[in-house]
Amino acid sequence: MVIDVADPDRSVLIEAGRIIRAGGLVAFPTETVYGLGAHALDPEATERIFAAKGRPSTDPLIVHIAAAAQARDLSSRWPDVADRLIEQFWPGPLTLVVAKSPVVPDSITANRSTVALRIPAHRVALGLLESAGVPVAAPSANRFGRISPTSADDVESELQGRYDLLLDAGATTLGVESTVLDLTGETPVLLRPGGVSADLIRSIVGDLKVLKRQTTSEADDALAPGQFLRHYSPLTPLVAVDGEAPIATDLVDALTRRGINAGYLELSQDPGTAAHDLYRVLRSGDGTAQVLLVRMVPSHGLGVAVNDRLYRASQGRVVADASDSTADMIESLVGGQGTSSTQ
Ligand code: TXA
Ligand code: MG
């Protein structure tokens, strides 16, 4: 259902809120990406989210709320630093992980003692949350491991009707997910870079630990769930290029000479523009070639989040030169005769 972000139709929001309260699924826009929402305190409803996404139950969901007072109700310990952060960044793309209150079902937190909370900065999302009158658990509205949706069409192509209502307010503005910040320990830990940069968070909290890029080992998963290496991925193998444009174009040329259909995805080197365009560019390139190359962006501001997503979307295949051995490695990805194949 189309809904105007500047002036959302009350009757549509009321219907969406009713569906949430009744245990249904509503896909809705936020400033970051589209989410797939359900009544957070109704385990049967949230179970439907995991089923629709094909998401493992070990990966907990973010709970979306309309007002900061709800955050205190859903947590059993609300640190002072959280107040300073939300004053600055809520509503907005910052998710806070805090100790959970017993009212929060274990199914959405993957049996953890913590819960992730955020107030989104989007009129339709806020209107839905207010109309529902209950906290709304919502992951990104994509199939598990796939590219996050930044438009209603993306949601539809990912979930193919596995929801009761889809609110279409056009493309999202930010384009990458919220920053996830764990406040349960001595020092805040940045679990996922996102819409609010580490530098901005540091300016409020002082000392900040930044979680290093994870793979899929269970030990790592205990610390930060959802840090799967294969994530945000196109179906076509992706290779990220950490270097100047000619490295990428030289590689495409070298692969073309080897008879491989290699596609080059143009992504702006301006971090904000790159964040906005990232998932659309990955999605539009998917399936158009045997292998896709994309350049990483400068690592400041939103560029940190963009590079994190490119790293995962490429499953850690980051190259920095256009040498023969690099071309061999890429060739091996497409089932070619690469001499240094390790696949
Ligand atoms: O921008 C966003 O955050 C979007 C929109 C829809 O709000 N949501 C989103 O949700 O990206 P999702 O489920 O795709 O990613 C949530 C991340 C996952 O990596 C999950 O593991 C982590 O947050 N997370 C959720 N609860 C957690 C918890 N209690 N402790 C640690 N990490 C948690
Ligand atoms: Mg996601």
JSON list of N, CA, C and O in Angstrom, two decimals, residues 94-95 126 175 303 316:
[
{"chain": "A", "resi": 94, "resn": "LEU", "atom": "N", "xyz": [20.52, 4.49, 15.39]},
{"chain": "A", "resi": 94, "resn": "LEU", "atom": "CA", "xyz": [21.36, 3.95, 16.46]},
{"chain": "A", "resi": 94, "resn": "LEU", "atom": "C", "xyz": [20.54, 2.94, 17.26]},
{"chain": "A", "resi": 94, "resn": "LEU", "atom": "O", "xyz": [19.48, 3.28, 17.78]},
{"chain": "A", "resi": 95, "resn": "THR", "atom": "N", "xyz": [21.04, 1.70, 17.32]},
{"chain": "A", "resi": 95, "resn": "THR", "atom": "CA", "xyz": [20.39, 0.64, 18.08]},
{"chain": "A", "resi": 95, "resn": "THR", "atom": "C", "xyz": [21.21, 0.36, 19.34]},
{"chain": "A", "resi": 95, "resn": "THR", "atom": "O", "xyz": [22.42, 0.17, 19.24]},
{"chain": "A", "resi": 126, "resn": "LEU", "atom": "N", "xyz": [7.29, 5.69, 12.54]},
{"chain": "A", "resi": 126, "resn": "LEU", "atom": "CA", "xyz": [6.81, 6.21, 13.82]},
{"chain": "A", "resi": 126, "resn": "LEU", "atom": "C", "xyz": [5.29, 6.16, 13.90]},
{"chain": "A", "resi": 126, "resn": "LEU", "atom": "O", "xyz": [4.72, 5.81, 14.94]},
{"chain": "A", "resi": 175, "resn": "GLY", "atom": "N", "xyz": [20.02, 4.32, 3.60]},
{"chain": "A", "resi": 175, "resn": "GLY", "atom": "CA", "xyz": [20.45, 3.23, 2.73]},
{"chain": "A", "resi": 175, "resn": "GLY", "atom": "C", "xyz": [21.24, 2.12, 3.39]},
{"chain": "A", "resi": 175, "resn": "GLY", "atom": "O", "xyz": [21.34, 1.04, 2.84]},
{"chain": "A", "resi": 303, "resn": "GLY", "atom": "N", "xyz": [31.23, 5.68, 5.29]},
{"chain": "A", "resi": 303, "resn": "GLY", "atom": "CA", "xyz": [32.10, 4.79, 4.51]},
{"chain": "A", "resi": 303, "resn": "GLY", "atom": "C", "xyz": [32.48, 3.54, 5.29]},
{"chain": "A", "resi": 303, "resn": "GLY", "atom": "O", "xyz": [32.68, 2.47, 4.72]},
{"chain": "A", "resi": 316, "resn": "GLY", "atom": "N", "xyz": [34.44, -11.53, 2.25]},
{"chain": "A", "resi": 316, "resn": "GLY", "atom": "CA", "xyz": [35.82, -11.28, 2.61]},
{"chain": "A", "resi": 316, "resn": "GLY", "atom": "C", "xyz": [36.80, -11.29, 1.45]},
{"chain": "A", "resi": 316, "resn": "GLY", "atom": "O", "xyz": [38.01, -11.19, 1.66]}
]
